[in-house]
PDB file of C-alpha atoms and ligand atoms in Angstrom:
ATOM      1  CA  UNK A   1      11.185 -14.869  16.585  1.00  0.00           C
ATOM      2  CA  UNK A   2      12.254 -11.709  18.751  1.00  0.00           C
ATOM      3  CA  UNK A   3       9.390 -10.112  20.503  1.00  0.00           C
ATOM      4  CA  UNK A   4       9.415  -6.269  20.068  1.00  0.00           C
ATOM      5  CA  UNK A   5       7.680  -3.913  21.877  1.00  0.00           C
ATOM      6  CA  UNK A   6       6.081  -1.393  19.180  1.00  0.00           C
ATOM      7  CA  UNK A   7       4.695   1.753  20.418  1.00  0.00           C
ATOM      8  CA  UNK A   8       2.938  -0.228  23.513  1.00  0.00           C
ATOM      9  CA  UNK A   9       2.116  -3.388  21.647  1.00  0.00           C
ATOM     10  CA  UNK A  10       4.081  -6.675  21.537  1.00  0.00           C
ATOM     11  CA  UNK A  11       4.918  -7.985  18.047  1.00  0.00           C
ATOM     12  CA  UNK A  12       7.022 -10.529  16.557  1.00  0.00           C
ATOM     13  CA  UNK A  13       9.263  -9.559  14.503  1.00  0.00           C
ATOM     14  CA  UNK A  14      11.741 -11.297  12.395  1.00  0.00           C
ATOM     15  CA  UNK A  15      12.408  -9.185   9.650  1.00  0.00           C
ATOM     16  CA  UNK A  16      15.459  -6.759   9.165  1.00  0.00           C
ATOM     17  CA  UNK A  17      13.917  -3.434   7.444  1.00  0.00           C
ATOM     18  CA  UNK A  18      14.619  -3.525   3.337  1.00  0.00           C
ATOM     19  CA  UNK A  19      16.662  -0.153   1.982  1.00  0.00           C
ATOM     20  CA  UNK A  20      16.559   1.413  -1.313  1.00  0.00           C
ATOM     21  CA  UNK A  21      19.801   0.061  -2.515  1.00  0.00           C
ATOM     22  CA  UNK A  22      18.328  -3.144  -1.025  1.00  0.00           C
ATOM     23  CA  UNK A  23      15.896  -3.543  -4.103  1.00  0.00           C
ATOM     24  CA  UNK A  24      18.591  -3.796  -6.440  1.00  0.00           C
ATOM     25  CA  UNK A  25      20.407  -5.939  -4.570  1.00  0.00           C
ATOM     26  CA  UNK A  26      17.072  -8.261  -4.102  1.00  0.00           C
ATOM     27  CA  UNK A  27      16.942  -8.496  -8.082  1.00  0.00           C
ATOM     28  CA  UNK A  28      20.308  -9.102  -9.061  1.00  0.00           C
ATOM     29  CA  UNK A  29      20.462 -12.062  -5.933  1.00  0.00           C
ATOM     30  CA  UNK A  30      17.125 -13.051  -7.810  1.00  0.00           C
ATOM     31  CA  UNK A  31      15.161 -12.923  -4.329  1.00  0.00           C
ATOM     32  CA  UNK A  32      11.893 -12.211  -4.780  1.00  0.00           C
ATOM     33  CA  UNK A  33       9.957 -10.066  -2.322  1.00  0.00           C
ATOM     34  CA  UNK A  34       6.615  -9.142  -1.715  1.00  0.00           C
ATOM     35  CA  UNK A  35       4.596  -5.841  -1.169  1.00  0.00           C
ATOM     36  CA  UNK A  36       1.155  -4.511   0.289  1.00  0.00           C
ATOM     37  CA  UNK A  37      -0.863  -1.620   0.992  1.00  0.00           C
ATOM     38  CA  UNK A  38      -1.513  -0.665   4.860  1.00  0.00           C
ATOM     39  CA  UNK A  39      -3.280   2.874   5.245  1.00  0.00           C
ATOM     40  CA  UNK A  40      -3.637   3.019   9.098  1.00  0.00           C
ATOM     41  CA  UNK A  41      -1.579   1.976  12.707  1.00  0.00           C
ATOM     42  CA  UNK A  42      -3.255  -1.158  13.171  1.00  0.00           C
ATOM     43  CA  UNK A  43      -2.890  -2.453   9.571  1.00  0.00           C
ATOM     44  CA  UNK A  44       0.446  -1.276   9.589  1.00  0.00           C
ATOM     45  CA  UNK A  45       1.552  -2.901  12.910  1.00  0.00           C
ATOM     46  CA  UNK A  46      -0.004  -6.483  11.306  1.00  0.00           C
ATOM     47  CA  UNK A  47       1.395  -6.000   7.973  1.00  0.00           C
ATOM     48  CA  UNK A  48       4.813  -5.519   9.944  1.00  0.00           C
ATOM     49  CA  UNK A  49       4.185  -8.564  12.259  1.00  0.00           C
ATOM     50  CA  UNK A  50       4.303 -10.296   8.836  1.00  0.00           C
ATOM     51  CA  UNK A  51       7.415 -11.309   6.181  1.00  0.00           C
ATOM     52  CA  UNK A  52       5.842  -8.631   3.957  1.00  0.00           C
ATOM     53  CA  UNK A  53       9.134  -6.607   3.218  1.00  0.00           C
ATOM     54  CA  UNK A  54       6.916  -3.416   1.770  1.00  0.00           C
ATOM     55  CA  UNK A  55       4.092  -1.444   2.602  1.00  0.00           C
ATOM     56  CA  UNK A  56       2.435   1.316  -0.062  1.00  0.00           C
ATOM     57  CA  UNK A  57       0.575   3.430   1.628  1.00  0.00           C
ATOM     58  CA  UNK A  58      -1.423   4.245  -1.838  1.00  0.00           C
ATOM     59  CA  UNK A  59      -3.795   6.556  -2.925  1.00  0.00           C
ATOM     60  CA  UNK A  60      -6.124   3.440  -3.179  1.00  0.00           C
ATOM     61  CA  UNK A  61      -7.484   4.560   0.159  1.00  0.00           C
ATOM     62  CA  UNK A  62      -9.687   6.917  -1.842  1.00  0.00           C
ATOM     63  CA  UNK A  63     -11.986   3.829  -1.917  1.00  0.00           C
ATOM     64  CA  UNK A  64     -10.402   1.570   0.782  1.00  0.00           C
ATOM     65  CA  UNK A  65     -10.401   3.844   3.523  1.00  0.00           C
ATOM     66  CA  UNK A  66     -12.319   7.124   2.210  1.00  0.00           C
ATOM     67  CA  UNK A  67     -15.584   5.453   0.288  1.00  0.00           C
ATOM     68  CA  UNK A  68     -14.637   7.477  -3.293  1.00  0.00           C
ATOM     69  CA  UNK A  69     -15.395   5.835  -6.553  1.00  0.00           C
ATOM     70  CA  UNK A  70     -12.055   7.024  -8.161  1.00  0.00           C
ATOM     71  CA  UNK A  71      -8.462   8.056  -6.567  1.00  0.00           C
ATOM     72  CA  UNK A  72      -8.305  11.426  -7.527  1.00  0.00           C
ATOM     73  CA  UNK A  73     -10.341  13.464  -5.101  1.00  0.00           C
ATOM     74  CA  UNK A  74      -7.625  12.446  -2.651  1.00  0.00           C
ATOM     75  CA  UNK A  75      -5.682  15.346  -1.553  1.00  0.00           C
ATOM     76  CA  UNK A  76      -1.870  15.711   0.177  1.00  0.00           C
ATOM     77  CA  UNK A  77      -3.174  15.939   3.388  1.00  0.00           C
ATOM     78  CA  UNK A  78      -5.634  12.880   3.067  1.00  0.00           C
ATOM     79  CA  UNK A  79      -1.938  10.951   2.461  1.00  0.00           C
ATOM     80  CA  UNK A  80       0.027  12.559   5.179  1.00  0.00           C
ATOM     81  CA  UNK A  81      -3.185  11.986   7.142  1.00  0.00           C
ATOM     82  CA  UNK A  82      -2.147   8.339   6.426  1.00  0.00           C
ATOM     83  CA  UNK A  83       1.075   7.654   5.705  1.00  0.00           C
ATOM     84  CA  UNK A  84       1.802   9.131   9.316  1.00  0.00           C
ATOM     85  CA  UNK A  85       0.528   5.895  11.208  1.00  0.00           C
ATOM     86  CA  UNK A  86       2.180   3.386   9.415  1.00  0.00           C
ATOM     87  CA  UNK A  87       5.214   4.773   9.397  1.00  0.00           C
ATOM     88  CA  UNK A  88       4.908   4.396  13.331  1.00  0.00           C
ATOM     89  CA  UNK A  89       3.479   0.886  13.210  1.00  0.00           C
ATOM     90  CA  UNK A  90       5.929  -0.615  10.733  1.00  0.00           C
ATOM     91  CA  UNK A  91       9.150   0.509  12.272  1.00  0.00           C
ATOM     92  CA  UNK A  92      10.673  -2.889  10.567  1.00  0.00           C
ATOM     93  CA  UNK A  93       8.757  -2.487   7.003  1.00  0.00           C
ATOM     94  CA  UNK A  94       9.681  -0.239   3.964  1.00  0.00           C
ATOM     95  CA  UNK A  95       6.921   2.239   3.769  1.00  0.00           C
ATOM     96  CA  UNK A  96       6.234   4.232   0.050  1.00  0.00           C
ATOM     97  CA  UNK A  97       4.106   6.374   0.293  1.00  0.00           C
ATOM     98  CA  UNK A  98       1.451   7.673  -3.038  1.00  0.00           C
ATOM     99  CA  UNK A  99       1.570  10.951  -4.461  1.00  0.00           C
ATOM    100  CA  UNK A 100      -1.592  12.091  -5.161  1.00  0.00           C
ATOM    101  CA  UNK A 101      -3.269  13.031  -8.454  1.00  0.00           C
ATOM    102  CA  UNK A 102      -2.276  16.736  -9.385  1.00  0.00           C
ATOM    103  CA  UNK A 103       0.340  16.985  -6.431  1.00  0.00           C
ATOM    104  CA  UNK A 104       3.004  16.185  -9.364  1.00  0.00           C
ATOM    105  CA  UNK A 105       2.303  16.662 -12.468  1.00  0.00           C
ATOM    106  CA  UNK A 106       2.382  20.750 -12.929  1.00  0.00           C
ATOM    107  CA  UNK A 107       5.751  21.646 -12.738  1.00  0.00           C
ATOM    108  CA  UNK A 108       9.039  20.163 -11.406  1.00  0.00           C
ATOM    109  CA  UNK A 109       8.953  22.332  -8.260  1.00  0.00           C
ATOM    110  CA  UNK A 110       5.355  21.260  -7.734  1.00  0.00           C
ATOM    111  CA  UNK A 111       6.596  17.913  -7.737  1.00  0.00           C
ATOM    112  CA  UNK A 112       9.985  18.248  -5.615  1.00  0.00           C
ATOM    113  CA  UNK A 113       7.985  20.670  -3.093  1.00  0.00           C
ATOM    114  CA  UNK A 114       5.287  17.870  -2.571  1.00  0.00           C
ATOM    115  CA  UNK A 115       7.467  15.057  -2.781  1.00  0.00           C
ATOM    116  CA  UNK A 116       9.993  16.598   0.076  1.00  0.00           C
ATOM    117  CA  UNK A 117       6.447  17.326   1.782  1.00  0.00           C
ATOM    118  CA  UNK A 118       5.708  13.623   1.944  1.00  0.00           C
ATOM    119  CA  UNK A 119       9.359  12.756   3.305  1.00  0.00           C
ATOM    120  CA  UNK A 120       9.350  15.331   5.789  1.00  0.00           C
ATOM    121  CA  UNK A 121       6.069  14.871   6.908  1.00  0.00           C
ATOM    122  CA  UNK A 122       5.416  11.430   7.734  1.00  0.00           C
ATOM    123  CA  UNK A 123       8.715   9.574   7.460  1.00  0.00           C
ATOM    124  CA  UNK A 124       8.250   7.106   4.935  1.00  0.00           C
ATOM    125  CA  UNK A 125      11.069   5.689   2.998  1.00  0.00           C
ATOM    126  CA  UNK A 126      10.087   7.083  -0.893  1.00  0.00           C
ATOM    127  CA  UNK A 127       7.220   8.640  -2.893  1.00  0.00           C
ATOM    128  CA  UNK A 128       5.670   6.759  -5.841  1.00  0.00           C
ATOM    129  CA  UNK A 129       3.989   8.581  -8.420  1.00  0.00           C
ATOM    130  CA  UNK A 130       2.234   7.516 -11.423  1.00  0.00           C
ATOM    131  CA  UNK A 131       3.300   8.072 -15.277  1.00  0.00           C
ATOM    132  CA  UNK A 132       5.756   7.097 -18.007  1.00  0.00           C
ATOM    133  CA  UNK A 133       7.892   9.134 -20.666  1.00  0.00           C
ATOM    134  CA  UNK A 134       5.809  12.277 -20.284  1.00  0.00           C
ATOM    135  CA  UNK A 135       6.513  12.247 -16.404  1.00  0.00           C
ATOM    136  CA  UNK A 136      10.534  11.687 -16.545  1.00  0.00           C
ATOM    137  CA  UNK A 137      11.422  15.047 -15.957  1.00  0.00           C
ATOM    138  CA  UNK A 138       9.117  15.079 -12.754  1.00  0.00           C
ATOM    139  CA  UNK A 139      10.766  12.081 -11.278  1.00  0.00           C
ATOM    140  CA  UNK A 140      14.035  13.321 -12.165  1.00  0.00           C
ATOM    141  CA  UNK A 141      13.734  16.501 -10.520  1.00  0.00           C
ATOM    142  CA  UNK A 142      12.433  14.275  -7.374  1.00  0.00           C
ATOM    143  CA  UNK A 143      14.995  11.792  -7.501  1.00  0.00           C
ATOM    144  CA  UNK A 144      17.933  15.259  -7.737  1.00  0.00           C
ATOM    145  CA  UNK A 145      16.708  16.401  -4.923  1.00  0.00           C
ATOM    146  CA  UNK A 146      17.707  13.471  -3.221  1.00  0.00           C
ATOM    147  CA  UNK A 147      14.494  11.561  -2.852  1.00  0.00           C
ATOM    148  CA  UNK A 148      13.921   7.963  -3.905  1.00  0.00           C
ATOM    149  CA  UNK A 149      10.968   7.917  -6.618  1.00  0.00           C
ATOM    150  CA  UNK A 150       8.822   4.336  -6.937  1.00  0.00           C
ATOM    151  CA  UNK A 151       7.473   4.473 -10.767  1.00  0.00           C
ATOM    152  CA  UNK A 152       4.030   3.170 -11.235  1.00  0.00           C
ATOM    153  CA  UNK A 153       2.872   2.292 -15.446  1.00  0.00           C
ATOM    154  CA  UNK A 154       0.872  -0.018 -17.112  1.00  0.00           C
ATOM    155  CA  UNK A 155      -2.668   0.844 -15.844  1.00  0.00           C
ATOM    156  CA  UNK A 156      -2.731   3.870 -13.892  1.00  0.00           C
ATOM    157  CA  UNK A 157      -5.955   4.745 -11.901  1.00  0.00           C
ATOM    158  CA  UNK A 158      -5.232   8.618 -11.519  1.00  0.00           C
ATOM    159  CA  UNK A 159      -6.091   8.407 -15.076  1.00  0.00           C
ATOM    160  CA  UNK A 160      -7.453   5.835 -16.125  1.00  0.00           C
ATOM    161  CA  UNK A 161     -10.838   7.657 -17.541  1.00  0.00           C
ATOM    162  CA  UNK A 162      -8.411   8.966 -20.400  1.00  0.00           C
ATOM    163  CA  UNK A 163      -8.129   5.231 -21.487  1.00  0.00           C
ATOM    164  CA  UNK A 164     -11.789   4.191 -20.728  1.00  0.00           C
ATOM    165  CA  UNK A 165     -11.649   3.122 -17.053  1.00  0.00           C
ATOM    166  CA  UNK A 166     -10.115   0.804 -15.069  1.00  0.00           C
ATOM    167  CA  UNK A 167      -8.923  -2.141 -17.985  1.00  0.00           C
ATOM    168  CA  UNK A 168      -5.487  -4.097 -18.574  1.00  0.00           C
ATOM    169  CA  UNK A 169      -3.369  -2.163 -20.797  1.00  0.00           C
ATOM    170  CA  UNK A 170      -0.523  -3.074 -23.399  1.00  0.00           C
ATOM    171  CA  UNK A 171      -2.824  -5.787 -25.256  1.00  0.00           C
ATOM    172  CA  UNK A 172      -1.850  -4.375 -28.304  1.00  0.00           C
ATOM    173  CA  UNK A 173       1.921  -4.551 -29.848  1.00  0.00           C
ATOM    174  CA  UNK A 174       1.585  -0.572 -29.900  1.00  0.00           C
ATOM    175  CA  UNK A 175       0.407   0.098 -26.739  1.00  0.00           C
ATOM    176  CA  UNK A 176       2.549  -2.701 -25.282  1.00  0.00           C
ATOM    177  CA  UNK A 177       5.599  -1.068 -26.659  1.00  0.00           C
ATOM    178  CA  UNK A 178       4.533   2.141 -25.653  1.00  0.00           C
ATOM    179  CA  UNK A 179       4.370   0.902 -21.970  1.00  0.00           C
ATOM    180  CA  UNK A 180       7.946  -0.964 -22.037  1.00  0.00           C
ATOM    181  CA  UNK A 181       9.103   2.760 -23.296  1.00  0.00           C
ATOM    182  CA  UNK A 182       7.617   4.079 -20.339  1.00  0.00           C
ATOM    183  CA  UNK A 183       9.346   1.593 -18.320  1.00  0.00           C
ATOM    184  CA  UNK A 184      12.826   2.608 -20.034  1.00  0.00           C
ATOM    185  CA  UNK A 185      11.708   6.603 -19.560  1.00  0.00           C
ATOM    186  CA  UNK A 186      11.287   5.827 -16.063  1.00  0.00           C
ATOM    187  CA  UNK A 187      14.501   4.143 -15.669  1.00  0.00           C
ATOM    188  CA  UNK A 188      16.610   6.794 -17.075  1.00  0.00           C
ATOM    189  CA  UNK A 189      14.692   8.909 -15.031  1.00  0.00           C
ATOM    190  CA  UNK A 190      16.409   7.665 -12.117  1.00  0.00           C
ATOM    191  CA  UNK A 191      13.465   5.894 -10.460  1.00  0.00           C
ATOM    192  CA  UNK A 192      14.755   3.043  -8.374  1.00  0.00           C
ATOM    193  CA  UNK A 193      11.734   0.802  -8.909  1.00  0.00           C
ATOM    194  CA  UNK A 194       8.825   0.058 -11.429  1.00  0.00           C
ATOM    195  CA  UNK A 195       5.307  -0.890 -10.281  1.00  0.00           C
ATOM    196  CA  UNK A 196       3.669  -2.043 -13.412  1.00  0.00           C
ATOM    197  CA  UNK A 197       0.158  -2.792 -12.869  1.00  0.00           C
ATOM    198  CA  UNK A 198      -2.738  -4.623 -14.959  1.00  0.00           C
ATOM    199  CA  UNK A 199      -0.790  -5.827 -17.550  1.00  0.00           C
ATOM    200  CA  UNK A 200      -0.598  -9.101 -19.908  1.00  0.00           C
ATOM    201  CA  UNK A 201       2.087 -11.553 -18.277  1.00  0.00           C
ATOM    202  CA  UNK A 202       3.974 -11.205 -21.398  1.00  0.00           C
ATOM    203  CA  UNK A 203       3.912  -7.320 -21.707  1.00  0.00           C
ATOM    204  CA  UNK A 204       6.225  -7.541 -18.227  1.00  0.00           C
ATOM    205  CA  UNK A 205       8.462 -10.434 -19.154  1.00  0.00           C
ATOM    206  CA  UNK A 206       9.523  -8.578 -22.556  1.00  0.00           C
ATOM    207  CA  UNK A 207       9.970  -5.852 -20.206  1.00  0.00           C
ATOM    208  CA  UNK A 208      12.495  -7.558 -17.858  1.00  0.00           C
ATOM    209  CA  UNK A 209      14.725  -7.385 -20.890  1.00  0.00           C
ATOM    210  CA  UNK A 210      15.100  -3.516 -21.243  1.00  0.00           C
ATOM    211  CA  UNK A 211      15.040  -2.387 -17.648  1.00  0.00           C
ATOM    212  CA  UNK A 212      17.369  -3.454 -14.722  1.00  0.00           C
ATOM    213  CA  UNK A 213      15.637  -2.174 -11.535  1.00  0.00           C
ATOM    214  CA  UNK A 214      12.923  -4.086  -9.595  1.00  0.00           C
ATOM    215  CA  UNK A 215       9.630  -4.652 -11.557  1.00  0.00           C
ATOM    216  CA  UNK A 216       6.956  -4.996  -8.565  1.00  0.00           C
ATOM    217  CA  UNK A 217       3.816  -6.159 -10.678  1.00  0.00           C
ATOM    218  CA  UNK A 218       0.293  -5.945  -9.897  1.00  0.00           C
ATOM    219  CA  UNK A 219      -1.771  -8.131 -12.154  1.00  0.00           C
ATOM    220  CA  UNK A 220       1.497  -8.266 -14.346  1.00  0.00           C
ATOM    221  CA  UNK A 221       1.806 -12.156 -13.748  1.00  0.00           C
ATOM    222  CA  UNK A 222       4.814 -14.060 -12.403  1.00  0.00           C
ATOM    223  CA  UNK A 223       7.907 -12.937 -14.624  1.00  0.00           C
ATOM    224  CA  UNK A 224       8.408  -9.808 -12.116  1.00  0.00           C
ATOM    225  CA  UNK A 225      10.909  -9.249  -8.840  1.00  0.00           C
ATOM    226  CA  UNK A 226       7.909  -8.461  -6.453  1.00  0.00           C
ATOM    227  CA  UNK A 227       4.139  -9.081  -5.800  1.00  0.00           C
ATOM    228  CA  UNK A 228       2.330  -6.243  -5.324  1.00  0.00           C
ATOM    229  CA  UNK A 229      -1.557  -6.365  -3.564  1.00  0.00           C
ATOM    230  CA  UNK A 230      -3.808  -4.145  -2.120  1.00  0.00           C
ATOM    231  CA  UNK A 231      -4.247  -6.211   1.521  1.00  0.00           C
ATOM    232  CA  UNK A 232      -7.891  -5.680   1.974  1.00  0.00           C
ATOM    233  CA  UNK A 233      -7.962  -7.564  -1.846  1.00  0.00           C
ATOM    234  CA  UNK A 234      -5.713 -10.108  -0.140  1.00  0.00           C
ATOM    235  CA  UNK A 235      -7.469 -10.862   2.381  1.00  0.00           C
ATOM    236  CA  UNK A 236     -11.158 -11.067   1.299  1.00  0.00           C
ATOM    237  CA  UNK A 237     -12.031  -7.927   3.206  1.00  0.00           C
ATOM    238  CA  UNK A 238     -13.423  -5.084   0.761  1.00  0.00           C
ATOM    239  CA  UNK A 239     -16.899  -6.990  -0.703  1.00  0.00           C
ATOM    240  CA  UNK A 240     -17.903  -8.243  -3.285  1.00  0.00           C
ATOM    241  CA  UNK A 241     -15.420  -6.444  -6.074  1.00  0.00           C
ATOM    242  CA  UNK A 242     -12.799  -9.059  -7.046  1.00  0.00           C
ATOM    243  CA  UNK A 243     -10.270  -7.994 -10.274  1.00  0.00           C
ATOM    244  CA  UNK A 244      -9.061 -11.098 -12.246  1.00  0.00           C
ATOM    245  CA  UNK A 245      -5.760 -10.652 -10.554  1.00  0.00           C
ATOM    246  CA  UNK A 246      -6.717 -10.996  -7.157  1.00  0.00           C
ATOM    247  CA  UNK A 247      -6.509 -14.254  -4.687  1.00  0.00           C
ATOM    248  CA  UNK A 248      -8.401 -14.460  -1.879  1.00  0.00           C
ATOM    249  CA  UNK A 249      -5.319 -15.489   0.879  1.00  0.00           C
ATOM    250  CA  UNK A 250      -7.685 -15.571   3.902  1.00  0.00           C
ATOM    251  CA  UNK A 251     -11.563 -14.550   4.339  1.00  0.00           C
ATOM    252  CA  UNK A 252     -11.414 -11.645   6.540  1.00  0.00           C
ATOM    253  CA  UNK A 253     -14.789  -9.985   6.048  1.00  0.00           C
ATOM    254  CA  UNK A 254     -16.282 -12.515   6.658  1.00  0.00           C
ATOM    255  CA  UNK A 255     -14.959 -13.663   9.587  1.00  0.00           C
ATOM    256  CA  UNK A 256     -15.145 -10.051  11.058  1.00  0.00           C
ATOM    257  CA  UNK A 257     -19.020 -10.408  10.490  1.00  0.00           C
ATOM    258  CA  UNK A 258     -19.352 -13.156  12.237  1.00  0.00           C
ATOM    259  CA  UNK A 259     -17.458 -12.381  14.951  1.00  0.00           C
ATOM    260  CA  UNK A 260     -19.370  -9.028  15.106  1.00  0.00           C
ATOM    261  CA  UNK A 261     -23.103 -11.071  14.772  1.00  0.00           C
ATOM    262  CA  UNK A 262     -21.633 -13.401  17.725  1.00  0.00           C
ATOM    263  CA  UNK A 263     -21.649  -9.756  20.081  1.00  0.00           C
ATOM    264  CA  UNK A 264     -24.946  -8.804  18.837  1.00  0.00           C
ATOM    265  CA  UNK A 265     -26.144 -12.265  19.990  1.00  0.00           C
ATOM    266  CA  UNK A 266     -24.756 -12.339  23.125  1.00  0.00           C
ATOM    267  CA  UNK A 267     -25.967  -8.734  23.749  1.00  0.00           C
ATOM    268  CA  UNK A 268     -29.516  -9.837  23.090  1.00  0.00           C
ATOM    269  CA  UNK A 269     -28.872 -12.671  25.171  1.00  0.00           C
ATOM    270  CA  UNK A 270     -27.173 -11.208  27.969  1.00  0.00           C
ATOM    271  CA  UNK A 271     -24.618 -14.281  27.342  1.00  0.00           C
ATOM    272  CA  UNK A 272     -22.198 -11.580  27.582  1.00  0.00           C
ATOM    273  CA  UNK A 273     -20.571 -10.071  29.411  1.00  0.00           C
ATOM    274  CA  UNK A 274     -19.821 -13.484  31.423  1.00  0.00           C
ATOM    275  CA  UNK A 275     -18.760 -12.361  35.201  1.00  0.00           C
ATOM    276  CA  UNK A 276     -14.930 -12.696  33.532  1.00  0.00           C
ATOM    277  CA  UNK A 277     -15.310  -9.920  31.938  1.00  0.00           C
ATOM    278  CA  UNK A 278     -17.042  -7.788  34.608  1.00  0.00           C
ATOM    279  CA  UNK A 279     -15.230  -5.917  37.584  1.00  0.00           C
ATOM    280  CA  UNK A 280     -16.633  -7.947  40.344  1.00  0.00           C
ATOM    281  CA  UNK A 281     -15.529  -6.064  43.354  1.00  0.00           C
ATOM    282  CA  UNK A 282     -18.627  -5.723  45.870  1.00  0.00           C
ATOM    283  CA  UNK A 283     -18.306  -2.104  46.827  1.00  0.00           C
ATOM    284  CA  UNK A 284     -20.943  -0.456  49.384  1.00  0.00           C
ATOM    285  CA  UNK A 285     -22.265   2.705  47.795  1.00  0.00           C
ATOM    286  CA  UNK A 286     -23.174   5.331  50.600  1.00  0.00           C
ATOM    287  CA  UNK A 287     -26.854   5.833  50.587  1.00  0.00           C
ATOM    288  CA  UNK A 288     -25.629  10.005  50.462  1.00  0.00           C
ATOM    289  CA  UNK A 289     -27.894  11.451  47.536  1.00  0.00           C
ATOM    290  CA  UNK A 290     -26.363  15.051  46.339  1.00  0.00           C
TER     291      UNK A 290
HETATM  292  O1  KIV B 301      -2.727   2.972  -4.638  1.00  0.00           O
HETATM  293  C1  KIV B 301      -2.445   1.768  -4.736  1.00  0.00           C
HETATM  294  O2  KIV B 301      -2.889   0.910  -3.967  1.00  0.00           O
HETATM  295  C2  KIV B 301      -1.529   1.387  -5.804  1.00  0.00           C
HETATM  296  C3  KIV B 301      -1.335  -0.070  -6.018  1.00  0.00           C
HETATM  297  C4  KIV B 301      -2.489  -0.600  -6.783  1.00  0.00           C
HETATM  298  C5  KIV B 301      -0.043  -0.381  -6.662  1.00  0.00           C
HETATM  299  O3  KIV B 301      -1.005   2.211  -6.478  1.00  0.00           O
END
């Protein structure tokens, strides 16, 4: 592996960056890829040390990052805010980058002036936004004005009060032919890729059928082009809340407390700091008081 030098830190990095035409191109070679959230430098420079070939940098941070119970109090500027940084830490990674709830849905200027906002702003490589049929004409507006729109269906959190919370969708033939409509609507929209989250395994695989670009599912089982996880999930890092969906990859949290009860110990014991981590340097200090 290559060492890189990434804005002052060394990395490995093995990974040639993944392009919008490259989705297609991932799905029709029948490679499958993977895809994660990052929402700050340091995530962002791991997550790019990594094979991961996508970051989102979603409006999940609401909770993740920004301790709200829901994702829409998060405003444009909380994304740019975030989107910024890992853009700079994951020079190698494809970064999308969340459109927040009620930055999109008023009017197609609304959404090309907010979308362009995101580009332009931070750098990353498209905006996602969430919504089927009734939000084609916003992503087609986006996608005209020459910016590459990430769909998101199934279960959407921006609203997911107006279907009684956050709870898999599509369990119904109605409602799951209703979502493979949105996936068609969001097609012909232009979108280049589908993120189809929280839905039964079988709602995506009938799916598959009537769309061609990359499904990247989230709790949408194993018939999809792309696994899609919020990392702090991944990795065991956010508490006790665990969706069905969710493995546990690695035990972060708890390994952070432990490493962070070890310095509390050592403080109390004086163990640390050990005279390696002191400057040593005997230095005579003037007896001169001001
Ligand atoms: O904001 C987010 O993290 C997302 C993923 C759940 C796909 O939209």
């Amino acid at each position: 592996m290559p060492a890189q030098k990434i804005h002052g830190r060394i990395a490995a990095v093995s990974k040639k960056k993944m392009s919008v035409p490259d989705f297609q191109k991932f799905k029709d070679e029948g490679r499958k890829f993977s895809y994660v959230t990052a929402y700050d430098y340091t995530m962002a420079t791991i997550v790019n040390q990594s094979d991961v070939e996508v970051i989102l940098v979603g409006d999940s941070l609401a909770m993740i990052m920004l301790g709200y119970a829901t994702t829409t109090p998060v405003t444009m500027e909380d994304m740019i805010h975030h989107i910024r940084p890992v853009v700079k830490g994951a020079p190698d990674t494809f970064v999308a980058g969340d459109m927040p709830f009620g930055s999109y849905n008023q009017s197609c200027e609304q959404a090309i002036a907010n979308a362009s906002r995101i580009i332009k702003e931070t750098g990353c490589d498209c905006v996602k936004l969430e919504g089927g049929a009734t939000m084609a004409d916003k992503i087609a507006a986006i996608v005209r004005a020459g910016i590459p729109v990430m769909g998101h269906i199934g279960m959407t959190p921006q609203t997911a009060s107006s279907f009684g919370g956050f709870k898999v969708q599509g369990s119904t033939p109605e409602t799951a032919r209703r979502i493979i409509n949105d996936a068609v609507a969001v097609e012909r929209a232009g979108a280049f890729s589908i993120v189809v989250e929280c839905v039964p395994s079988c709602v995506a695989t009938a799916m598959r059928k009537e769309i061609h670009i990359p499904i990247l599912g989230i709790g949408a089982g194993p018939d999809v082009d792309c696994q899609v996880m919020v990392t702090q999930d991944l990795l065991d890092m956010y508490g006790d809340f665990k969706p069905k969906f969710v493995k546990h990859f690695a035990h972060i949290r708890a390994a952070m407390v432990e490493g962070l009860n070890k310095f509390h110990e050592e403080t109390l014991s004086g163990a640390f700091p050990s005279p390696e981590y002191c400057f040593n340097k005997q230095v005579e200090i003037s007896s001169m008081k001001e």
